[in-house]
Amino acid sequence: MGKGKKCAKFLISCLSSLKIKEVFQLNIPQRIRLNRANMLKAIILIGGPLKGTRFRPLSLDIPKPLFPVAGLPMIQHHIEACAKVPDLSEVLIIGAYPKNDLSQFVQQMSSTYGIVIRYLQEFTPLGTAGGMYHFRDQIRSGSPSYFFIMNGDVCADFPLLEMVEFHKSKQALLTIMATEATRQQSLNYGCMVLGKEGEVAHYVEKPSTFVSTLINCGVYLASLEIFQTMADVFHANQQQDHLMQLCGNGRDPAHIAFERDILTRLAGSGRLFALPVLRWWSQVKTAGSAIYANRHYLALYKQKQPNRLASMSNDSCNIIGDVYIHPSATVHLTSMLGPNVSIGPNTIIEPGVRIRESIVLANTHIHAHSLILHSIIGTGTSVGEWARVEGTPCDPNPNKPFAKMENLPLFNVNGKLNPSITILGTSVSLAAEKILLNSIVLPHKELTRNYKNEIIL
C-alpha cells in the first residue's frame, strides 16, 4: 500500500508540472486547441467504387477521389483549401470505398495539414444527404458553428472564406456556391433563381426545360439546423415507404438526395442563399475533364504556390508554360514538357521526348523521342521509342462565355466513339514506332500495332 501511495503522489506531481503539460500540448494538433465557439468542420462526399464509371479505366486501380490532378490526389485540393480556413478543425470524408483504400491517405493528410481528418464509410448507398444524416452525431460533435459540404468530384479555386462571411451576413441555414453556365449546359446541373437579397427563390435539379443559367457548384456551407430539415425528409420518407411497401414497391427511407430532397424543400423559405462566383470551377466526371482541371490547378499554382511548378535552369529539361514534375521523377535535359503537364513519382523520361497537355502517372517509362499529346498515361506504363500517343482536346467552347466541360458519354447516338483524350491504363506497354490516336486502353495490354478511335479491351 505504501508503494501504491508513493506512485500515486508521483503521478499527480508529474501531471501538475508545467513541462508535462507542454509535452501533452505538443502532441495535440494546433487546430484542436482553437476557440470552440467559432469552430468549423468540412464534409467531403466521395461516393463509392460503383460510381464514377465514366472515369474508367483510370478508376479501376485507384479510387477516383485519389486520382492525381496537378500532382495531388483530387480531394487533397479540397483539404488544402479547408486547411486555409481559420478555426476549421476537422474534415470528415464520407463514402462507400473500403477503409483500406483511404486509410494511408487520411493519415498522411492529417499529419501534413495538422487537422483531424477521418473517413466514415457507408455500407449501403444512402444518397448525398443520407450519408450525412447517418453520421450526424460525428458531424455535430463539438458543436461547430457551420460546416462545409463539398462534392469530391468538383475542382475549383474554392472561395471558402468568402462563403463564411456571406453565410454569416445572411444568417443563412445553407449557402450554395453558384456559377454561370450556358443556357443549354445549365440543363445538366441544378438551376436556381435568386431574389433581391441573394436568397434562392426557386431550385430545380437538372430541369427538362430552361430555368436559369445560374447553377449549383456542389459546394455548400451549412448551419447545424440543416439536420432538422434532413430529419423531416427522413420521417416523410418513412411514411411514404410504409405506403409503398403495402403496394410492394418500397425504398430505403434513409436514402436522401441533398439536391432534390433538401435544396428543393428549402427554396423559397428565405433560409437558402447562393453566392455567385466568377472563379474557375469544373466537375471531373470523365478523364477529359481531369486534363482540363489539371491545367487550371497548375495555373493556380503559378498564382499562389509557384514553388510547386518546374522552372527552367541549366540542369533541367525544356519547360513551356505550367508544368509539375514530382521530385523523384527523372527527366532528360533534351526532353520538352508543357504547357499543362503533370509528371508523377518515379517516372523516367528519356531524351527527345515531347509531352503536352497530359498527365503522366507514377512509375511510367517514356522512351526516347516519343510524343504524348492530350493524353493520360497510367501507372507503370511503358511508351516505346518514337511512339506517338495523341488524343482530342475536350475543352469548353472558348467562344461561349461561361461554357463548361461537356462530359460526353463514350459513344454518340450513332454508336461511334466520341472524340476524346487518349487513355493508357495501368501497366500498358506500347511498342516502339507505333501510333495511338483517340483510343482508350484497359490495363495490362501489350500494343504492337497502330490504333485509332478504338477501345482496347
GROMACS .gro file of C-alpha atoms in nm:
model
  457
    1MET     CA    1   0.000   0.000   0.000
    2GLY     CA    2   0.290   0.230   0.088
    3LYS     CA    3   0.438   0.183  -0.258
    4GLY     CA    4   0.096   0.248  -0.417
    5LYS     CA    5   0.055   0.580  -0.238
    6LYS     CA    6   0.406   0.688  -0.338
    7CYS     CA    7   0.333   0.602  -0.704
    8ALA     CA    8   0.005   0.797  -0.691
    9LYS     CA    9   0.176   1.103  -0.545
   10PHE     CA   10   0.448   1.081  -0.810
   11LEU     CA   11   0.191   1.069  -1.094
   12ILE     CA   12  -0.001   1.365  -0.952
   13SER     CA   13   0.316   1.570  -0.924
   14CYS     CA   14   0.412   1.484  -1.284
   15LEU     CA   15   0.070   1.572  -1.426
   16SER     CA   16   0.067   1.905  -1.245
   17SER     CA   17   0.412   2.005  -1.366
   18LEU     CA   18   0.444   2.259  -1.647
   19LYS     CA   19   0.686   2.050  -1.850
   20ILE     CA   20   0.446   1.755  -1.876
   21LYS     CA   21   0.164   1.990  -1.980
   22GLU     CA   22   0.384   2.129  -2.257
   23VAL     CA   23   0.458   1.778  -2.384
   24PHE     CA   24   0.086   1.697  -2.399
   25GLN     CA   25   0.018   2.018  -2.590
   26LEU     CA   26   0.285   1.936  -2.846
   27ASN     CA   27   0.106   1.611  -2.927
   28ILE     CA   28  -0.226   1.787  -2.990
   29PRO     CA   29  -0.280   1.931  -3.341
   30GLN     CA   30  -0.294   2.309  -3.326
   31ARG     CA   31  -0.645   2.329  -3.474
   32ILE     CA   32  -0.793   2.125  -3.184
   33ARG     CA   33  -0.692   2.390  -2.931
   34LEU     CA   34  -0.874   2.673  -3.110
   35ASN     CA   35  -1.177   2.861  -2.978
   36ARG     CA   36  -1.465   2.614  -2.988
   37ALA     CA   37  -1.717   2.899  -3.019
   38ASN     CA   38  -1.611   2.958  -3.383
   39MET     CA   39  -1.522   2.603  -3.479
   40LEU     CA   40  -1.588   2.489  -3.836
   41LYS     CA   41  -1.584   2.146  -3.999
   42ALA     CA   42  -1.588   2.020  -4.357
   43ILE     CA   43  -1.758   1.720  -4.516
   44ILE     CA   44  -1.623   1.576  -4.843
   45LEU     CA   45  -1.863   1.341  -5.023
   46ILE     CA   46  -1.675   1.094  -5.243
   47GLY     CA   47  -1.934   0.830  -5.343
   48GLY     CA   48  -1.810   0.476  -5.392
   49PRO     CA   49  -1.649   0.231  -5.636
   50LEU     CA   50  -1.981   0.174  -5.817
   51LYS     CA   51  -1.992   0.544  -5.904
   52GLY     CA   52  -1.764   0.726  -6.146
   53THR     CA   53  -1.793   0.466  -6.423
   54ARG     CA   54  -1.725   0.733  -6.686
   55PHE     CA   55  -1.382   0.776  -6.529
   56ARG     CA   56  -1.276   0.421  -6.611
   57PRO     CA   57  -1.026   0.271  -6.678
   58LEU     CA   58  -0.844   0.524  -6.456
   59SER     CA   59  -1.062   0.436  -6.156
   60LEU     CA   60  -1.010   0.060  -6.189
   61ASP     CA   61  -0.683   0.068  -5.994
   62ILE     CA   62  -0.712   0.383  -5.784
   63PRO     CA   63  -1.022   0.536  -5.620
   64LYS     CA   64  -1.138   0.829  -5.829
   65PRO     CA   65  -1.111   1.077  -5.535
   66LEU     CA   66  -0.739   0.992  -5.510
   67PHE     CA   67  -0.661   1.034  -5.880
   68PRO     CA   68  -0.368   1.279  -5.911
   69VAL     CA   69  -0.455   1.615  -6.066
   70ALA     CA   70  -0.166   1.863  -6.084
   71GLY     CA   71   0.042   1.623  -5.876
   72LEU     CA   72  -0.202   1.591  -5.584
   73PRO     CA   73  -0.490   1.349  -5.520
   74MET     CA   74  -0.812   1.516  -5.632
   75ILE     CA   75  -0.961   1.563  -5.285
   76GLN     CA   76  -0.631   1.686  -5.143
   77HIS     CA   77  -0.710   2.012  -5.320
   78HIS     CA   78  -1.032   2.025  -5.113
   79ILE     CA   79  -0.843   1.950  -4.790
   80GLU     CA   80  -0.578   2.210  -4.871
   81ALA     CA   81  -0.848   2.474  -4.924
   82CYS     CA   82  -1.013   2.377  -4.594
   83ALA     CA   83  -0.681   2.395  -4.406
   84LYS     CA   84  -0.653   2.763  -4.501
   85VAL     CA   85  -0.982   2.847  -4.327
   86PRO     CA   86  -0.923   2.976  -3.972
   87ASP     CA   87  -1.092   2.770  -3.697
   88LEU     CA   88  -1.163   2.475  -3.927
   89SER     CA   89  -1.056   2.183  -3.707
   90GLU     CA   90  -1.187   1.866  -3.870
   91VAL     CA   91  -1.252   1.719  -4.215
   92LEU     CA   92  -1.484   1.419  -4.247
   93ILE     CA   93  -1.472   1.219  -4.570
   94ILE     CA   94  -1.791   1.021  -4.633
   95GLY     CA   95  -1.808   0.747  -4.896
   96ALA     CA   96  -1.856   0.380  -4.973
   97TYR     CA   97  -1.496   0.287  -5.055
   98PRO     CA   98  -1.335   0.025  -4.828
   99LYS     CA   99  -1.143   0.188  -4.542
  100ASN     CA  100  -0.818   0.028  -4.655
  101ASP     CA  101  -0.837   0.227  -4.980
  102LEU     CA  102  -0.815   0.559  -4.796
  103SER     CA  103  -0.650   0.487  -4.458
  104GLN     CA  104  -0.295   0.574  -4.568
  105PHE     CA  105  -0.413   0.888  -4.749
  106VAL     CA  106  -0.615   1.007  -4.446
  107GLN     CA  107  -0.319   0.955  -4.211
  108GLN     CA  108  -0.084   1.140  -4.445
  109MET     CA  109  -0.321   1.435  -4.491
  110SER     CA  110  -0.379   1.471  -4.119
  111SER     CA  111  -0.006   1.495  -4.048
  112THR     CA  112   0.055   1.725  -4.348
  113TYR     CA  113  -0.208   1.986  -4.263
  114GLY     CA  114  -0.231   1.950  -3.885
  115ILE     CA  115  -0.607   1.899  -3.872
  116VAL     CA  116  -0.818   1.600  -3.775
  117ILE     CA  117  -0.924   1.403  -4.084
  118ARG     CA  118  -1.146   1.097  -4.061
  119TYR     CA  119  -1.305   0.865  -4.313
  120LEU     CA  120  -1.662   0.748  -4.245
  121GLN     CA  121  -1.764   0.450  -4.456
  122GLU     CA  122  -2.118   0.392  -4.580
  123PHE     CA  123  -2.207   0.025  -4.611
  124THR     CA  124  -2.517   0.090  -4.819
  125PRO     CA  125  -2.583   0.379  -5.063
  126LEU     CA  126  -2.770   0.650  -4.871
  127GLY     CA  127  -2.760   0.940  -5.116
  128THR     CA  128  -2.573   1.268  -5.090
  129ALA     CA  129  -2.765   1.378  -4.778
  130GLY     CA  130  -2.846   1.034  -4.637
  131GLY     CA  131  -2.482   0.968  -4.553
  132MET     CA  132  -2.453   1.298  -4.368
  133TYR     CA  133  -2.774   1.230  -4.175
  134HIS     CA  134  -2.650   0.882  -4.084
  135PHE     CA  135  -2.326   1.029  -3.944
  136ARG     CA  136  -2.494   1.339  -3.797
  137ASP     CA  137  -2.359   1.274  -3.446
  138GLN     CA  138  -1.999   1.277  -3.571
  139ILE     CA  139  -2.063   1.599  -3.765
  140ARG     CA  140  -2.236   1.772  -3.472
  141SER     CA  141  -1.973   1.661  -3.221
  142GLY     CA  142  -1.806   1.965  -3.069
  143SER     CA  143  -2.093   2.190  -3.182
  144PRO     CA  144  -1.934   2.354  -3.488
  145SER     CA  145  -2.083   2.689  -3.588
  146TYR     CA  146  -2.104   2.581  -3.952
  147PHE     CA  147  -1.974   2.305  -4.174
  148PHE     CA  148  -1.877   2.292  -4.540
  149ILE     CA  149  -2.021   2.026  -4.769
  150MET     CA  150  -1.808   1.958  -5.077
  151ASN     CA  151  -1.867   1.712  -5.358
  152GLY     CA  152  -1.547   1.518  -5.417
  153ASP     CA  153  -1.575   1.531  -5.797
  154VAL     CA  154  -1.555   1.909  -5.831
  155CYS     CA  155  -1.237   2.106  -5.881
  156ALA     CA  156  -1.220   2.477  -5.821
  157ASP     CA  157  -1.049   2.779  -5.676
  158PHE     CA  158  -1.265   2.731  -5.366
  159PRO     CA  159  -1.392   3.063  -5.218
  160LEU     CA  160  -1.441   2.919  -4.868
  161LEU     CA  161  -1.358   3.234  -4.669
  162GLU     CA  162  -1.598   3.439  -4.881
  163MET     CA  163  -1.868   3.179  -4.822
  164VAL     CA  164  -1.824   3.204  -4.444
  165GLU     CA  165  -1.859   3.584  -4.448
  166PHE     CA  166  -2.160   3.569  -4.681
  167HIS     CA  167  -2.327   3.296  -4.473
  168LYS     CA  168  -2.282   3.497  -4.152
  169SER     CA  169  -2.412   3.819  -4.307
  170LYS     CA  170  -2.729   3.650  -4.434
  171GLN     CA  171  -2.780   3.436  -4.120
  172ALA     CA  172  -2.845   3.157  -4.368
  173LEU     CA  173  -2.934   2.797  -4.298
  174LEU     CA  174  -2.750   2.689  -4.613
  175THR     CA  175  -2.534   2.875  -4.866
  176ILE     CA  176  -2.466   2.738  -5.215
  177MET     CA  177  -2.160   2.824  -5.422
  178ALA     CA  178  -2.304   2.912  -5.764
  179THR     CA  179  -2.166   2.999  -6.107
  180GLU     CA  180  -2.290   3.078  -6.455
  181ALA     CA  181  -2.329   2.824  -6.736
  182THR     CA  182  -2.456   2.846  -7.090
  183ARG     CA  183  -2.830   2.818  -7.145
  184GLN     CA  184  -2.802   2.468  -7.295
  185GLN     CA  185  -2.549   2.331  -7.047
  186SER     CA  186  -2.749   2.455  -6.747
  187LEU     CA  187  -2.993   2.167  -6.805
  188ASN     CA  188  -2.723   1.928  -6.681
  189TYR     CA  189  -2.696   2.094  -6.340
  190GLY     CA  190  -2.908   2.216  -6.053
  191CYS     CA  191  -3.051   2.553  -6.157
  192MET     CA  192  -3.170   2.833  -5.931
  193VAL     CA  193  -3.345   3.167  -5.944
  194LEU     CA  194  -3.236   3.426  -5.687
  195GLY     CA  195  -3.427   3.700  -5.509
  196LYS     CA  196  -3.304   4.055  -5.450
  197GLU     CA  197  -3.106   3.961  -5.136
  198GLY     CA  198  -2.940   3.654  -5.286
  199GLU     CA  199  -3.195   3.410  -5.143
  200VAL     CA  200  -3.286   3.111  -5.359
  201ALA     CA  201  -3.647   3.160  -5.464
  202HIS     CA  202  -3.665   2.856  -5.692
  203TYR     CA  203  -3.445   2.547  -5.738
  204VAL     CA  204  -3.471   2.260  -5.987
  205GLU     CA  205  -3.219   1.976  -6.021
  206LYS     CA  206  -3.138   1.902  -6.387
  207PRO     CA  207  -3.455   2.058  -6.530
  208SER     CA  208  -3.612   1.935  -6.852
  209THR     CA  209  -3.664   2.293  -6.972
  210PHE     CA  210  -3.466   2.612  -6.919
  211VAL     CA  211  -3.489   2.765  -6.571
  212SER     CA  212  -3.174   2.976  -6.520
  213THR     CA  213  -2.809   2.996  -6.623
  214LEU     CA  214  -2.708   3.012  -6.255
  215ILE     CA  215  -2.605   2.663  -6.149
  216ASN     CA  216  -2.514   2.474  -5.831
  217CYS     CA  217  -2.138   2.407  -5.792
  218GLY     CA  218  -2.174   2.128  -5.535
  219VAL     CA  219  -2.002   2.328  -5.258
  220TYR     CA  220  -2.209   2.443  -4.959
  221LEU     CA  221  -2.185   2.597  -4.613
  222ALA     CA  222  -2.448   2.475  -4.367
  223SER     CA  223  -2.563   2.552  -4.016
  224LEU     CA  224  -2.634   2.263  -3.780
  225GLU     CA  225  -3.010   2.325  -3.808
  226ILE     CA  226  -2.992   2.165  -4.154
  227PHE     CA  227  -3.020   1.828  -3.978
  228GLN     CA  228  -3.376   1.915  -3.876
  229THR     CA  229  -3.462   1.952  -4.244
  230MET     CA  230  -3.297   1.615  -4.312
  231ALA     CA  231  -3.495   1.463  -4.023
  232ASP     CA  232  -3.819   1.597  -4.170
  233VAL     CA  233  -3.734   1.436  -4.506
  234PHE     CA  234  -3.637   1.109  -4.334
  235HIS     CA  235  -3.967   1.086  -4.146
  236ALA     CA  236  -4.162   1.178  -4.459
  237ASN     CA  237  -3.977   0.902  -4.645
  238GLN     CA  238  -4.065   0.657  -4.369
  239GLN     CA  239  -4.435   0.731  -4.405
  240GLN     CA  240  -4.415   0.711  -4.783
  241ASP     CA  241  -4.212   0.390  -4.757
  242HIS     CA  242  -4.483   0.232  -4.541
  243LEU     CA  243  -4.744   0.311  -4.805
  244MET     CA  244  -4.518   0.190  -5.086
  245GLN     CA  245  -4.448  -0.137  -4.906
  246LEU     CA  246  -4.821  -0.201  -4.888
  247CYS     CA  247  -4.811  -0.177  -5.267
  248GLY     CA  248  -4.498  -0.397  -5.281
  249ASN     CA  249  -4.264  -0.121  -5.402
  250GLY     CA  250  -4.071   0.026  -5.106
  251ARG     CA  251  -3.735   0.203  -5.087
  252ASP     CA  252  -3.490   0.275  -4.808
  253PRO     CA  253  -3.624   0.580  -4.619
  254ALA     CA  254  -3.266   0.663  -4.513
  255HIS     CA  255  -3.181   0.742  -4.876
  256ILE     CA  256  -3.189   1.122  -4.903
  257ALA     CA  257  -3.070   1.319  -5.207
  258PHE     CA  258  -2.930   1.654  -5.097
  259GLU     CA  259  -3.019   1.832  -5.420
  260ARG     CA  260  -3.369   1.700  -5.480
  261ASP     CA  261  -3.488   1.640  -5.123
  262ILE     CA  262  -3.318   1.922  -4.930
  263LEU     CA  263  -3.249   2.213  -5.167
  264THR     CA  264  -3.586   2.190  -5.338
  265ARG     CA  265  -3.760   2.190  -4.999
  266LEU     CA  266  -3.563   2.493  -4.874
  267ALA     CA  267  -3.607   2.704  -5.189
  268GLY     CA  268  -3.838   2.996  -5.122
  269SER     CA  269  -3.804   2.963  -4.743
  270GLY     CA  270  -3.573   3.265  -4.706
  271ARG     CA  271  -3.308   3.046  -4.537
  272LEU     CA  272  -3.137   2.916  -4.853
  273PHE     CA  273  -2.890   3.154  -5.019
  274ALA     CA  274  -2.647   3.136  -5.311
  275LEU     CA  275  -2.313   3.310  -5.358
  276PRO     CA  276  -2.240   3.354  -5.733
  277VAL     CA  277  -1.867   3.343  -5.804
  278LEU     CA  278  -1.656   3.414  -6.110
  279ARG     CA  279  -1.366   3.189  -6.010
  280TRP     CA  280  -1.274   2.880  -6.208
  281TRP     CA  281  -1.486   2.571  -6.138
  282SER     CA  282  -1.538   2.235  -6.310
  283GLN     CA  283  -1.679   1.891  -6.247
  284VAL     CA  284  -1.450   1.593  -6.303
  285LYS     CA  285  -1.676   1.326  -6.448
  286THR     CA  286  -1.455   1.199  -6.730
  287ALA     CA  287  -1.083   1.161  -6.799
  288GLY     CA  288  -1.101   1.456  -7.038
  289SER     CA  289  -1.220   1.682  -6.757
  290ALA     CA  290  -0.919   1.570  -6.549
  291ILE     CA  291  -0.688   1.718  -6.814
  292TYR     CA  292  -0.890   2.041  -6.801
  293ALA     CA  293  -0.876   2.051  -6.418
  294ASN     CA  294  -0.502   1.977  -6.429
  295ARG     CA  295  -0.447   2.286  -6.644
  296HIS     CA  296  -0.637   2.514  -6.407
  297TYR     CA  297  -0.480   2.381  -6.088
  298LEU     CA  298  -0.137   2.436  -6.244
  299ALA     CA  299  -0.242   2.794  -6.324
  300LEU     CA  300  -0.346   2.836  -5.958
  301TYR     CA  301  -0.002   2.711  -5.852
  302LYS     CA  302   0.152   2.984  -6.068
  303GLN     CA  303  -0.055   3.248  -5.885
  304LYS     CA  304  -0.036   3.119  -5.528
  305GLN     CA  305   0.236   2.850  -5.498
  306PRO     CA  306   0.487   2.897  -5.782
  307ASN     CA  307   0.743   2.683  -5.599
  308ARG     CA  308   0.540   2.376  -5.694
  309LEU     CA  309   0.600   2.433  -6.065
  310ALA     CA  310   0.908   2.324  -6.256
  311SER     CA  311   1.130   2.608  -6.376
  312MET     CA  312   1.395   2.640  -6.645
  313SER     CA  313   1.756   2.605  -6.529
  314ASN     CA  314   2.088   2.481  -6.666
  315ASP     CA  315   2.030   2.130  -6.535
  316SER     CA  316   1.660   2.094  -6.624
  317CYS     CA  317   1.463   1.990  -6.928
  318ASN     CA  318   1.290   2.240  -7.158
  319ILE     CA  319   0.980   2.378  -6.985
  320ILE     CA  320   0.695   2.556  -7.162
  321GLY     CA  321   0.421   2.713  -6.951
  322ASP     CA  322   0.297   2.548  -6.631
  323VAL     CA  323   0.449   2.206  -6.556
  324TYR     CA  324   0.456   1.994  -6.240
  325ILE     CA  325   0.735   1.736  -6.202
  326HIS     CA  326   0.749   1.512  -5.896
  327PRO     CA  327   1.090   1.536  -5.722
  328SER     CA  328   1.150   1.162  -5.767
  329ALA     CA  329   1.096   1.172  -6.145
  330THR     CA  330   1.393   1.151  -6.383
  331VAL     CA  331   1.359   1.379  -6.686
  332HIS     CA  332   1.630   1.407  -6.952
  333LEU     CA  333   1.767   1.752  -7.033
  334THR     CA  334   1.672   1.728  -7.401
  335SER     CA  335   1.306   1.648  -7.341
  336MET     CA  336   1.041   1.920  -7.372
  337LEU     CA  337   0.739   1.939  -7.138
  338GLY     CA  338   0.441   2.171  -7.139
  339PRO     CA  339   0.228   2.354  -7.134
  340ASN     CA  340  -0.001   2.200  -6.870
  341VAL     CA  341   0.179   1.875  -6.793
  342SER     CA  342   0.199   1.678  -6.466
  343ILE     CA  343   0.467   1.411  -6.416
  344GLY     CA  344   0.417   1.155  -6.137
  345PRO     CA  345   0.661   0.990  -5.894
  346ASN     CA  346   0.948   0.766  -6.014
  347THR     CA  347   0.874   0.836  -6.379
  348ILE     CA  348   1.158   0.808  -6.631
  349ILE     CA  349   1.151   1.036  -6.936
  350GLU     CA  350   1.428   0.971  -7.189
  351PRO     CA  351   1.599   1.205  -7.442
  352GLY     CA  352   1.395   1.394  -7.701
  353VAL     CA  353   1.054   1.324  -7.551
  354ARG     CA  354   0.777   1.582  -7.613
  355ILE     CA  355   0.477   1.595  -7.377
  356ARG     CA  356   0.196   1.849  -7.390
  357GLU     CA  357  -0.146   1.887  -7.216
  358SER     CA  358  -0.112   1.549  -7.044
  359ILE     CA  359  -0.093   1.368  -6.711
  360VAL     CA  360   0.175   1.103  -6.666
  361LEU     CA  361   0.119   0.889  -6.357
  362ALA     CA  362   0.371   0.716  -6.130
  363ASN     CA  363   0.636   0.461  -6.232
  364THR     CA  364   0.595   0.513  -6.607
  365HIS     CA  365   0.876   0.489  -6.861
  366ILE     CA  366   0.857   0.720  -7.163
  367HIS     CA  367   1.125   0.609  -7.407
  368ALA     CA  368   1.334   0.834  -7.629
  369HIS     CA  369   1.180   1.064  -7.892
  370SER     CA  370   0.819   0.966  -7.818
  371LEU     CA  371   0.536   1.219  -7.841
  372ILE     CA  372   0.242   1.247  -7.599
  373LEU     CA  373  -0.040   1.499  -7.658
  374HIS     CA  374  -0.373   1.536  -7.477
  375SER     CA  375  -0.340   1.202  -7.302
  376ILE     CA  376  -0.326   1.031  -6.963
  377ILE     CA  377  -0.054   0.769  -6.919
  378GLY     CA  378  -0.139   0.516  -6.646
  379THR     CA  379   0.075   0.390  -6.361
  380GLY     CA  380   0.360   0.156  -6.462
  381THR     CA  381   0.304   0.206  -6.835
  382SER     CA  382   0.580   0.197  -7.096
  383VAL     CA  383   0.573   0.403  -7.416
  384GLY     CA  384   0.827   0.285  -7.675
  385GLU     CA  385   1.082   0.488  -7.872
  386TRP     CA  386   0.943   0.715  -8.145
  387ALA     CA  387   0.587   0.623  -8.047
  388ARG     CA  388   0.303   0.875  -8.078
  389VAL     CA  389   0.016   0.893  -7.828
  390GLU     CA  390  -0.240   1.159  -7.909
  391GLY     CA  391  -0.595   1.245  -7.804
  392THR     CA  392  -0.850   1.510  -7.896
  393PRO     CA  393  -0.889   1.814  -7.668
  394CYS     CA  394  -1.223   1.821  -7.484
  395ASP     CA  395  -1.211   2.182  -7.366
  396PRO     CA  396  -1.519   2.403  -7.329
  397ASN     CA  397  -1.605   2.618  -7.628
  398PRO     CA  398  -1.386   2.931  -7.589
  399ASN     CA  399  -1.634   3.135  -7.796
  400LYS     CA  400  -1.916   3.081  -7.545
  401PRO     CA  401  -1.893   3.275  -7.218
  402PHE     CA  402  -1.937   3.055  -6.908
  403ALA     CA  403  -1.916   2.733  -7.113
  404LYS     CA  404  -1.836   2.421  -6.905
  405MET     CA  405  -1.692   2.079  -6.985
  406GLU     CA  406  -1.941   1.876  -7.185
  407ASN     CA  407  -1.859   1.540  -7.014
  408LEU     CA  408  -1.983   1.348  -7.315
  409PRO     CA  409  -2.053   0.972  -7.298
  410LEU     CA  410  -1.808   0.734  -7.463
  411PHE     CA  411  -2.036   0.671  -7.762
  412ASN     CA  412  -2.254   0.908  -7.963
  413VAL     CA  413  -2.611   0.837  -8.076
  414ASN     CA  414  -2.477   0.653  -8.382
  415GLY     CA  415  -2.278   0.410  -8.167
  416LYS     CA  416  -1.943   0.560  -8.265
  417LEU     CA  417  -1.671   0.656  -8.020
  418ASN     CA  418  -1.682   1.026  -7.934
  419PRO     CA  419  -1.350   1.208  -7.990
  420SER     CA  420  -1.170   1.222  -7.658
  421ILE     CA  421  -0.830   1.224  -7.496
  422THR     CA  422  -0.626   0.905  -7.520
  423ILE     CA  423  -0.600   0.696  -7.202
  424LEU     CA  424  -0.347   0.421  -7.130
  425GLY     CA  425  -0.449   0.217  -6.826
  426THR     CA  426  -0.216   0.068  -6.566
  427SER     CA  427   0.085  -0.136  -6.688
  428VAL     CA  428   0.022  -0.094  -7.059
  429SER     CA  429   0.310  -0.149  -7.299
  430LEU     CA  430   0.314   0.040  -7.631
  431ALA     CA  431   0.574  -0.088  -7.879
  432ALA     CA  432   0.828   0.139  -8.044
  433GLU     CA  433   0.729   0.345  -8.350
  434LYS     CA  434   0.354   0.283  -8.304
  435ILE     CA  435   0.073   0.539  -8.318
  436LEU     CA  436  -0.220   0.550  -8.076
  437LEU     CA  437  -0.489   0.808  -8.159
  438ASN     CA  438  -0.813   0.888  -7.971
  439SER     CA  439  -0.818   0.548  -7.801
  440ILE     CA  440  -0.881   0.402  -7.457
  441VAL     CA  441  -0.661   0.114  -7.343
  442LEU     CA  442  -0.758  -0.102  -7.046
  443PRO     CA  443  -0.487  -0.215  -6.800
  444HIS     CA  444  -0.218  -0.476  -6.869
  445LYS     CA  445  -0.231  -0.465  -7.252
  446GLU     CA  446   0.060  -0.504  -7.493
  447LEU     CA  447   0.011  -0.295  -7.806
  448THR     CA  448   0.217  -0.399  -8.105
  449ARG     CA  449   0.032  -0.218  -8.385
  450ASN     CA  450  -0.130   0.119  -8.456
  451TYR     CA  451  -0.475   0.204  -8.318
  452LYS     CA  452  -0.720   0.484  -8.399
  453ASN     CA  453  -1.060   0.556  -8.240
  454GLU     CA  454  -1.072   0.224  -8.055
  455ILE     CA  455  -1.129   0.084  -7.709
  456ILE     CA  456  -0.873  -0.190  -7.648
  457LEU     CA  457  -1.024  -0.443  -7.409
   0.00000   0.00000   0.00000
